[in-house]
mmCIF file of N, CA and C in Angstrom:
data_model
loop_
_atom_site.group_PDB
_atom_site.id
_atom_site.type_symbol
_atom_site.label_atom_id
_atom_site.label_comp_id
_atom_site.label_asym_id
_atom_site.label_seq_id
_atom_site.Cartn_x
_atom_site.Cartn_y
_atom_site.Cartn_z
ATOM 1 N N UNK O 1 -29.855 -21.251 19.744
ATOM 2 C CA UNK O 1 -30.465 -20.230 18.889
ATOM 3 C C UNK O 1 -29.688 -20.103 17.587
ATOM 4 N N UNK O 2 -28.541 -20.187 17.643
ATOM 5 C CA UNK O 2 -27.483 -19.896 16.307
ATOM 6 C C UNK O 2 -27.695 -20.694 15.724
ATOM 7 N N UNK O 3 -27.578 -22.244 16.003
ATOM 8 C CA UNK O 3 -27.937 -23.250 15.555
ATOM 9 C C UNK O 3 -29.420 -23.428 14.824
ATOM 10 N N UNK O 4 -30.159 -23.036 15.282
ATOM 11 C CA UNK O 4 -31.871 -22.985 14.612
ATOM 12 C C UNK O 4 -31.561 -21.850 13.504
ATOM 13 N N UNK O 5 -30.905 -20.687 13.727
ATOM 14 C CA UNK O 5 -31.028 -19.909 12.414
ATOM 15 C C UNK O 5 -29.996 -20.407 11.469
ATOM 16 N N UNK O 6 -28.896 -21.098 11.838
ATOM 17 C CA UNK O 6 -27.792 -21.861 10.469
ATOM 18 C C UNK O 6 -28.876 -23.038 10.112
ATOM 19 N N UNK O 7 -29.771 -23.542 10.910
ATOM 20 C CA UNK O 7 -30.449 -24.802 9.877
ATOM 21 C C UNK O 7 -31.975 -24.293 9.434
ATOM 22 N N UNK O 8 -32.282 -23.239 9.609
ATOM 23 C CA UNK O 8 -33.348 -22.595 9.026
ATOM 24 C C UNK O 8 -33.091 -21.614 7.481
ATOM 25 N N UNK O 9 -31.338 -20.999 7.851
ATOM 26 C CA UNK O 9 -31.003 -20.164 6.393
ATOM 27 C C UNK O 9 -30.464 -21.511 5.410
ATOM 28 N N UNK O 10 -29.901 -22.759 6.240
ATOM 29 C CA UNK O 10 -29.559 -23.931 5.346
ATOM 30 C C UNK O 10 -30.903 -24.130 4.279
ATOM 31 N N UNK O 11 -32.310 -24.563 5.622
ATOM 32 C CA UNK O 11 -33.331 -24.879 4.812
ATOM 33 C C UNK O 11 -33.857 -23.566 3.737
ATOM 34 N N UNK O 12 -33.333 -22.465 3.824
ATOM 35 C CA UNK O 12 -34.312 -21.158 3.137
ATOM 36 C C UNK O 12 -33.278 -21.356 1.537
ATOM 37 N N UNK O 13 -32.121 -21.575 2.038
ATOM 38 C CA UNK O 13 -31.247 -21.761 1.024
ATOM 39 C C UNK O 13 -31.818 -23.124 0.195
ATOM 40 N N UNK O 14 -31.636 -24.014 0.446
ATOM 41 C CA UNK O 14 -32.308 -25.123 -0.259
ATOM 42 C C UNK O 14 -33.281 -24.980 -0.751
ATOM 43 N N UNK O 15 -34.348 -24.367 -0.181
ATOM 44 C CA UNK O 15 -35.684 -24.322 -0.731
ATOM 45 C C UNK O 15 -35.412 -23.335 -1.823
ATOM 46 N N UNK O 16 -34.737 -22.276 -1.915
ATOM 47 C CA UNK O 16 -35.015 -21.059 -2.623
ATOM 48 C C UNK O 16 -33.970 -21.468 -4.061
ATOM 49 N N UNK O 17 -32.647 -22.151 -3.700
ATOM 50 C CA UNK O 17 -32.057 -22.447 -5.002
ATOM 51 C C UNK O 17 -32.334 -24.254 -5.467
ATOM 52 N N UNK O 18 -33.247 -24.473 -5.225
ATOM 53 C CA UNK O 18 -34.421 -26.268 -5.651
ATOM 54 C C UNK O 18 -33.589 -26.882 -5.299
ATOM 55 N N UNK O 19 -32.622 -27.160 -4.424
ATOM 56 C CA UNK O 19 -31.999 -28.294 -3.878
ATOM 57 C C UNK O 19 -32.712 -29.256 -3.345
ATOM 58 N N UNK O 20 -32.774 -30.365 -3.315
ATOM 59 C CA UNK O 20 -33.761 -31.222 -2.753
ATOM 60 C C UNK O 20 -32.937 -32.624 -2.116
ATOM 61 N N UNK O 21 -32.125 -32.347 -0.531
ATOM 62 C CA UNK O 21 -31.634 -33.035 -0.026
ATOM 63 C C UNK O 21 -30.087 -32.398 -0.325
ATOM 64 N N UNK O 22 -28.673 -32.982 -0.159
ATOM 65 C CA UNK O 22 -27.644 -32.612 0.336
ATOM 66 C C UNK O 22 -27.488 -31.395 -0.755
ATOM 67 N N UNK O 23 -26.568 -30.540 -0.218
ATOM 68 C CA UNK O 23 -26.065 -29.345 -1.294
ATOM 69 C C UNK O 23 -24.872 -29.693 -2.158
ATOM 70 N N UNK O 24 -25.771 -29.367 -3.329
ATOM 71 C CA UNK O 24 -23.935 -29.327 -4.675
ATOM 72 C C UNK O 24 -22.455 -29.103 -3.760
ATOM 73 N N UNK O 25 -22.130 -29.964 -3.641
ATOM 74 C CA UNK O 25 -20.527 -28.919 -3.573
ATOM 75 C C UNK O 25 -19.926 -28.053 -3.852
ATOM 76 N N UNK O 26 -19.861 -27.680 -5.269
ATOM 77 C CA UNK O 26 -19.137 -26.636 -6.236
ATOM 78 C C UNK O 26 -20.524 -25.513 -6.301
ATOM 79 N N UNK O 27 -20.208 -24.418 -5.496
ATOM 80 C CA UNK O 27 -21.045 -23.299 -6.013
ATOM 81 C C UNK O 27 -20.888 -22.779 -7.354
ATOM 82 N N UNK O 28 -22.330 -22.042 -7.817
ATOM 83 C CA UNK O 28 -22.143 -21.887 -9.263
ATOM 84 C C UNK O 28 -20.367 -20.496 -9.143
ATOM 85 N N UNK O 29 -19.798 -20.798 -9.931
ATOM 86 C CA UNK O 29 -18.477 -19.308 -10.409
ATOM 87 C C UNK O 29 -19.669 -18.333 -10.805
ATOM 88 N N UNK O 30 -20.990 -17.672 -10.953
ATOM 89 C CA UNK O 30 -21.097 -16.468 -10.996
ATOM 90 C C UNK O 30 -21.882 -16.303 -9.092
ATOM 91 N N UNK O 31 -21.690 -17.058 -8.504
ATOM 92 C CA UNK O 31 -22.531 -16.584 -7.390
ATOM 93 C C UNK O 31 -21.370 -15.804 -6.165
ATOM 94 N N UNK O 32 -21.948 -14.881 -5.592
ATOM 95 C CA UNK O 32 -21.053 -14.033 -4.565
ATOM 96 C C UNK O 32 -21.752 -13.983 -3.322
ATOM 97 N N UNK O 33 -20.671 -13.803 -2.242
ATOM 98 C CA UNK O 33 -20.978 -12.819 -0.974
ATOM 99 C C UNK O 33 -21.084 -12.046 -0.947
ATOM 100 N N UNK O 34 -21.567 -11.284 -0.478
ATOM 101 C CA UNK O 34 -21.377 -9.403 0.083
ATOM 102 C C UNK O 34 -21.404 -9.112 1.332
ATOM 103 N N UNK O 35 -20.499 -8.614 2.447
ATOM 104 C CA UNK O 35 -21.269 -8.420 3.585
ATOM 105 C C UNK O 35 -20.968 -6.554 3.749
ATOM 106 N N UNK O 36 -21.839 -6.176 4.489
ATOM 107 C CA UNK O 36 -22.161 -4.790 4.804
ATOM 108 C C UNK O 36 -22.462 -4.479 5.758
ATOM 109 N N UNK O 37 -22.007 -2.968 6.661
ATOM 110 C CA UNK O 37 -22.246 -2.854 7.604
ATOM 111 C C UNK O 37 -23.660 -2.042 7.831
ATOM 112 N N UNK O 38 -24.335 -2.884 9.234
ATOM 113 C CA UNK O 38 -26.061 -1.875 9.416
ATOM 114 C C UNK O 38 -25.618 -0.495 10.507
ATOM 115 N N UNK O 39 -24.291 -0.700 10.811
ATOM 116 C CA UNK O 39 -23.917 0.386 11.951
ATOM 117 C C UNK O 39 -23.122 -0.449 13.065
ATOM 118 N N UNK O 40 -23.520 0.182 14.003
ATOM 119 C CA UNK O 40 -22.943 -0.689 15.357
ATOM 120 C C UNK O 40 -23.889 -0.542 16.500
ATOM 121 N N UNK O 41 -23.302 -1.355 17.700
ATOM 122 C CA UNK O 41 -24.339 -1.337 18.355
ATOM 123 C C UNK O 41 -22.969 -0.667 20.023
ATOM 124 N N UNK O 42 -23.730 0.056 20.904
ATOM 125 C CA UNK O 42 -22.528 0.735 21.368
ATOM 126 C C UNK O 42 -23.214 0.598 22.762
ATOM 127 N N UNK O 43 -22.493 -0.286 23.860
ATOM 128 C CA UNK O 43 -22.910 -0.477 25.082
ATOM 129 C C UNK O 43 -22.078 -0.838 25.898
ATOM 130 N N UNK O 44 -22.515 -1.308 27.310
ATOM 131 C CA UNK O 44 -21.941 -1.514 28.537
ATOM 132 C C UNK O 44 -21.425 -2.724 27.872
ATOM 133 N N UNK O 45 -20.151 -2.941 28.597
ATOM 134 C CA UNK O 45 -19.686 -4.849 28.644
ATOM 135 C C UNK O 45 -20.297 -5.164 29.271
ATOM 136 N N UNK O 46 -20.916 -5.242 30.752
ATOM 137 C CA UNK O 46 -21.926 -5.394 31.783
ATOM 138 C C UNK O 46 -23.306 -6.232 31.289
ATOM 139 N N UNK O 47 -23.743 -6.063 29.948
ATOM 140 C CA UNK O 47 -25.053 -6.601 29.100
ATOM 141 C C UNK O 47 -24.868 -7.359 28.856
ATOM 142 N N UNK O 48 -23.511 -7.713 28.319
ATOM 143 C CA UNK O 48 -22.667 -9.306 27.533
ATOM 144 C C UNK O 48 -22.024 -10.083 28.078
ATOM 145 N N UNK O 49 -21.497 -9.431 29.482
ATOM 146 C CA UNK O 49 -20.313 -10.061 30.028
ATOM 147 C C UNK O 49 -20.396 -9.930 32.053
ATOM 148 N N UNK O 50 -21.306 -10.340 32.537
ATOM 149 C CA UNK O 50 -21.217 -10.723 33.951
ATOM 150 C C UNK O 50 -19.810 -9.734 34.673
ATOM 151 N N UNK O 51 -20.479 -8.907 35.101
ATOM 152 C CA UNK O 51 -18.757 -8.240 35.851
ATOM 153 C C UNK O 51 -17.991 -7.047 34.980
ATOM 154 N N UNK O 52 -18.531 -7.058 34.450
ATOM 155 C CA UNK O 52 -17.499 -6.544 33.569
ATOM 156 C C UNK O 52 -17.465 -4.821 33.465
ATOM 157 N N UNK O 53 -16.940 -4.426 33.001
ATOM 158 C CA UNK O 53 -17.106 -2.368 33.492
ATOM 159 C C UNK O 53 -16.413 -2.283 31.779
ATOM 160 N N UNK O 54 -17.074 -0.693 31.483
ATOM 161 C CA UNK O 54 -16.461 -0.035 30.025
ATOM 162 C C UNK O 54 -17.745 -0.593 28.749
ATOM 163 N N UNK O 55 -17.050 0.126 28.141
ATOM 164 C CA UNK O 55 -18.185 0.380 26.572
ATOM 165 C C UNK O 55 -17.558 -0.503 25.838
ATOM 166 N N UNK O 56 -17.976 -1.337 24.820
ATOM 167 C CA UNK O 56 -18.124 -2.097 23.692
ATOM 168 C C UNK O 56 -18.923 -1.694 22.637
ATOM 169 N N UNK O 57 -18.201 -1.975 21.262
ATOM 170 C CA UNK O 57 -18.967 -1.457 20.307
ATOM 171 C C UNK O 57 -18.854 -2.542 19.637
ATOM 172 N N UNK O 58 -20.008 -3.450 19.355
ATOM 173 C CA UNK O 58 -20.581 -4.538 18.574
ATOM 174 C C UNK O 58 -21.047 -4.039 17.187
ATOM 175 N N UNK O 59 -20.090 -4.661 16.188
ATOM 176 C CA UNK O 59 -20.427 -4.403 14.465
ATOM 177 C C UNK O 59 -22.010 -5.152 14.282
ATOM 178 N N UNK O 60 -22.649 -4.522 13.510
ATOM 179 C CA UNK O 60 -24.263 -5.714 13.036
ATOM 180 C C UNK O 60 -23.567 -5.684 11.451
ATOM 181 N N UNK O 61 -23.903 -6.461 11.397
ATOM 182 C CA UNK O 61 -23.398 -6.851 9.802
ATOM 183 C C UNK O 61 -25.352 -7.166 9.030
ATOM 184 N N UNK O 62 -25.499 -7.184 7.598
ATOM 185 C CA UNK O 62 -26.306 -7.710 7.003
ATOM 186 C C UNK O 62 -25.241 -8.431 5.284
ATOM 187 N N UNK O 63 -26.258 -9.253 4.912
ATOM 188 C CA UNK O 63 -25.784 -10.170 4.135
ATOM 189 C C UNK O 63 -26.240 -10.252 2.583
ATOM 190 N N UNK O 64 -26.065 -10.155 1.368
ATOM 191 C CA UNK O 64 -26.332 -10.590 0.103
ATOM 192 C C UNK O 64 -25.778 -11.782 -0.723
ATOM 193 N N UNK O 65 -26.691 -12.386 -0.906
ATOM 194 C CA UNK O 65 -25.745 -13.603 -1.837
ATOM 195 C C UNK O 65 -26.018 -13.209 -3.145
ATOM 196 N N UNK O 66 -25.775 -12.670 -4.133
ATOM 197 C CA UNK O 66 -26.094 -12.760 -5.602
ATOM 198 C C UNK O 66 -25.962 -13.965 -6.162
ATOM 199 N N UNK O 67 -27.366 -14.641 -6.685
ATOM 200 C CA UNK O 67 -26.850 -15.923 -7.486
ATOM 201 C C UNK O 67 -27.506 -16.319 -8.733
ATOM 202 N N UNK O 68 -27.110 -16.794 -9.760
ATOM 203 C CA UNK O 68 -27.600 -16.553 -10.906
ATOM 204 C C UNK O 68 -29.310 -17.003 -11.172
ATOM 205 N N UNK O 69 -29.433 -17.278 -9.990
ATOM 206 C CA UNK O 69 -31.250 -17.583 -10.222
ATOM 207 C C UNK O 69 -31.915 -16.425 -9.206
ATOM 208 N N UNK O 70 -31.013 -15.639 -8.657
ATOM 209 C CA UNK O 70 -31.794 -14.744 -7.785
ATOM 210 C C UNK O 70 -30.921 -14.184 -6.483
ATOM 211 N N UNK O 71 -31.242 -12.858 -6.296
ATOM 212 C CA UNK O 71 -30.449 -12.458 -4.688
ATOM 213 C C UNK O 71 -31.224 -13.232 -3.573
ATOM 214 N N UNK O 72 -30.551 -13.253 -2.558
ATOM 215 C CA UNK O 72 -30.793 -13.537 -1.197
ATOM 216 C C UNK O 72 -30.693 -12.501 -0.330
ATOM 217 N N UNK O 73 -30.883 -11.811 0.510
ATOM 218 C CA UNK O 73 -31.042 -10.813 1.376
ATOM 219 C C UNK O 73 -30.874 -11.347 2.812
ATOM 220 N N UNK O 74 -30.270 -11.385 3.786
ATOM 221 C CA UNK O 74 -30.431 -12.169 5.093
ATOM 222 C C UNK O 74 -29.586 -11.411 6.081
ATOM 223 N N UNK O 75 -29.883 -11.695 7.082
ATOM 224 C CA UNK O 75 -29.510 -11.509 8.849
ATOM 225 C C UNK O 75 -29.539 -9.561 8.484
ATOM 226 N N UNK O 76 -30.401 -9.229 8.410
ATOM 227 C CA UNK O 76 -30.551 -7.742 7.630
ATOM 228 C C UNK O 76 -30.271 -6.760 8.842
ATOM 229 N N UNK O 77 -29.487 -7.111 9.245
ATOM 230 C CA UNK O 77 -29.355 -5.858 10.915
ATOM 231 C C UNK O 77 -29.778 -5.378 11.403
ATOM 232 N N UNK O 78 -29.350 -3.946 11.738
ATOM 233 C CA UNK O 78 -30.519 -3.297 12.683
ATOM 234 C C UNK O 78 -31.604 -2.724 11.739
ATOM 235 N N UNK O 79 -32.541 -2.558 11.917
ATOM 236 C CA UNK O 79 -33.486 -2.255 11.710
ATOM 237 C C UNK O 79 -33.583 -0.446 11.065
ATOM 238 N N UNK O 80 -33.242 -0.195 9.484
ATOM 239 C CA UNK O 80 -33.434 1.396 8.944
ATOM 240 C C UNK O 80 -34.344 1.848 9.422
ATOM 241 N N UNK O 81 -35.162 1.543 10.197
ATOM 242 C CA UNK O 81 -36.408 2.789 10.960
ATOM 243 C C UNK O 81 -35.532 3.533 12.148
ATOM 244 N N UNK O 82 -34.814 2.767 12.358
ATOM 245 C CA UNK O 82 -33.935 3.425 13.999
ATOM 246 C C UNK O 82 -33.413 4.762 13.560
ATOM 247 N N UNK O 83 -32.917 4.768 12.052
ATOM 248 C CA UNK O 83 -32.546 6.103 11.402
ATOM 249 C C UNK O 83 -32.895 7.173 11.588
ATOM 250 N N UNK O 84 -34.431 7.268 11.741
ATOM 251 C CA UNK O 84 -35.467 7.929 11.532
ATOM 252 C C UNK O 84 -36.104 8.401 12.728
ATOM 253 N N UNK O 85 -36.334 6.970 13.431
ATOM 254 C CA UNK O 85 -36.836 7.368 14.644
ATOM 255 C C UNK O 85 -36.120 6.164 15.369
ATOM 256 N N UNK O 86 -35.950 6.970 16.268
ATOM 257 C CA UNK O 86 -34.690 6.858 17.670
ATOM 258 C C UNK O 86 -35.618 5.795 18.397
ATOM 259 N N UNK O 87 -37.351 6.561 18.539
ATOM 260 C CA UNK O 87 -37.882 5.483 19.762
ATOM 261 C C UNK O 87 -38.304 4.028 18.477
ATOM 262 N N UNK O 88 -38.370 3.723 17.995
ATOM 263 C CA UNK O 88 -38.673 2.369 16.981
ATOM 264 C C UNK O 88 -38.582 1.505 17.878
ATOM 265 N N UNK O 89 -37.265 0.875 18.424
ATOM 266 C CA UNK O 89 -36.836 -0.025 18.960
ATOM 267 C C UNK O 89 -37.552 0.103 20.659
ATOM 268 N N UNK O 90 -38.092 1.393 21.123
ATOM 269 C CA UNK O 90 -38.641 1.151 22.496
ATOM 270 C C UNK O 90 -37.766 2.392 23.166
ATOM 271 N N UNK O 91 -37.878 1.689 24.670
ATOM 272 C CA UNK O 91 -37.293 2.155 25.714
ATOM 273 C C UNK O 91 -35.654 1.374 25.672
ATOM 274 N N UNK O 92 -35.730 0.700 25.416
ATOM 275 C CA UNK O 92 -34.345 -0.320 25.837
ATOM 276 C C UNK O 92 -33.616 0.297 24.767
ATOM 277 N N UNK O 93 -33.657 0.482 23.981
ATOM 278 C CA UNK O 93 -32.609 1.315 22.688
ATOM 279 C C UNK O 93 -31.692 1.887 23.353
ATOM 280 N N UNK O 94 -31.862 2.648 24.457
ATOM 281 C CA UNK O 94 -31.022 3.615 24.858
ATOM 282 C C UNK O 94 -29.965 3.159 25.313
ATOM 283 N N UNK O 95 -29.906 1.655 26.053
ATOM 284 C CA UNK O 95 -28.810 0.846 26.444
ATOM 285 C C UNK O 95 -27.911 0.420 25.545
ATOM 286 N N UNK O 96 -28.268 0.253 23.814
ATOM 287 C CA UNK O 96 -27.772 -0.316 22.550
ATOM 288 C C UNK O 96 -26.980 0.720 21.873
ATOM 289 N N UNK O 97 -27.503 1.740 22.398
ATOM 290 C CA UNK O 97 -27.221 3.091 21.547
ATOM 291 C C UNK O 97 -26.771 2.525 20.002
ATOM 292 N N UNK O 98 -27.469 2.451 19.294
ATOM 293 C CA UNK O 98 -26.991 2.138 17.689
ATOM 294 C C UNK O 98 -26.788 3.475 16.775
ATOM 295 N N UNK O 99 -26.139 3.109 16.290
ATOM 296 C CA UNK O 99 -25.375 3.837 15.049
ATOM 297 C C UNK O 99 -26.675 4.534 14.311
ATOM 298 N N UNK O 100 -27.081 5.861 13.693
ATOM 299 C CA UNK O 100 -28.297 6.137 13.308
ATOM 300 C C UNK O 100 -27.568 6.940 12.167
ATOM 301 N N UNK O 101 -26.735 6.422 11.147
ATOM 302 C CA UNK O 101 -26.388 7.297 10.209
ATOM 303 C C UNK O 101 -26.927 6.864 8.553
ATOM 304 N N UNK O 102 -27.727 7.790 8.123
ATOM 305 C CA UNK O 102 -28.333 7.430 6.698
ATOM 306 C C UNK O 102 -27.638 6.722 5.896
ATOM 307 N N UNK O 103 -26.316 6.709 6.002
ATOM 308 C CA UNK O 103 -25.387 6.352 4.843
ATOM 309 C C UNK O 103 -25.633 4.689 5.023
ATOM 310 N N UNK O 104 -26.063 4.106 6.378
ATOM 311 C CA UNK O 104 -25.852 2.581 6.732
ATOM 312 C C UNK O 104 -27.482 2.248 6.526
ATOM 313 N N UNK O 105 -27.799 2.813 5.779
ATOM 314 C CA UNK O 105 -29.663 2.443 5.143
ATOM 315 C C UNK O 105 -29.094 1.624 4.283
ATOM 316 N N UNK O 106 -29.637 0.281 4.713
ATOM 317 C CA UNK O 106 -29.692 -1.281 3.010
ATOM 318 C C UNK O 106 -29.901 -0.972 1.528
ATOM 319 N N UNK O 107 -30.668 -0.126 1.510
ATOM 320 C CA UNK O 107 -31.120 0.486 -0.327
ATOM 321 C C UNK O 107 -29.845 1.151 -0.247
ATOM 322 N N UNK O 108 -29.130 2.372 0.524
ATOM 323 C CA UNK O 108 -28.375 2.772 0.368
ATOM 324 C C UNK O 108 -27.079 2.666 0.276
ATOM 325 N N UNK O 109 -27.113 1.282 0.696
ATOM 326 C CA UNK O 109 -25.480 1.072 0.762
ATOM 327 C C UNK O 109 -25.850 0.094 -0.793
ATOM 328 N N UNK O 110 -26.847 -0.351 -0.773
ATOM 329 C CA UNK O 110 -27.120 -1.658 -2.077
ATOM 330 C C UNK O 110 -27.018 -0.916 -3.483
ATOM 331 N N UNK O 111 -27.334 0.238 -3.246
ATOM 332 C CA UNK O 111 -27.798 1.105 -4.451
ATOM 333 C C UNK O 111 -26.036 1.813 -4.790
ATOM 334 N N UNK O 112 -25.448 2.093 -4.048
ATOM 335 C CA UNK O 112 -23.888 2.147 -4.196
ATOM 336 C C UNK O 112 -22.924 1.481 -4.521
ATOM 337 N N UNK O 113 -23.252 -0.033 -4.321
ATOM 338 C CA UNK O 113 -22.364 -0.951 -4.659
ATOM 339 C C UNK O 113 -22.429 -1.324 -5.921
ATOM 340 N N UNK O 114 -21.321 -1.379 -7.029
ATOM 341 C CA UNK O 114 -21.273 -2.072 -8.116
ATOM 342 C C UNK O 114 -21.037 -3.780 -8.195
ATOM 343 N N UNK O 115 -22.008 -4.452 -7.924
ATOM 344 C CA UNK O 115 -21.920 -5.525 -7.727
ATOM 345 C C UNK O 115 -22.058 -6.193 -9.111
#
């Protein structure tokens, strides 16, 4: 699965900055990372880990590339409706318990950053 989404954001990347076959080496000097947090995700070890007893709190990260032909937006985390409404995600949410704080809304953290 990891593998299909690194050669699917490879291909989204290629397609979106006209690469056509291997990638430049030297990224352009005005292009950046950003990473940001969507919250966390707060559960049993038991979900992840066979055997296991106690709580884990899993970071979700989302992603920006700024690049001089255009942003990129990707792996966009949990989902800002969960903010709002708790049931979005279902019944199973309750096992994830995620982080539901306005401040970790994408416009909101995007709209804060001096990038």
């Amino acid at each position: 699965m990891l593998l299909r989404c690194a050669r699917a954001l490879g291909i989204l990347t290629l397609d979106f900055f006209g690469g056509h076959g291997a990638m430049a080496a030297d990224a352009p000097k005005e292009m950046k990372l950003y990473v940001f947090s969507s919250g966390a995700l707060n559960l049993d070890k038991s979900i992840i880990q066979n055997g296991a007893s106690g709580k884990v709190q899993i970071p979700v990260g989302f992603f920006l590339i700024r690049h001089p032909k255009g942003d990129v937006l990707f792996d966009c985390g949990n989902n800002d409706k969960i903010i709002t409404d708790a049931d979005y995600w279902g019944p199973f949410v309750k096992a994830l318990d995620p982080g539901r704080s306005p401040d970790i809304a994408i416009d909101t953290q995007l709209s804060q950053e001096s990038m």
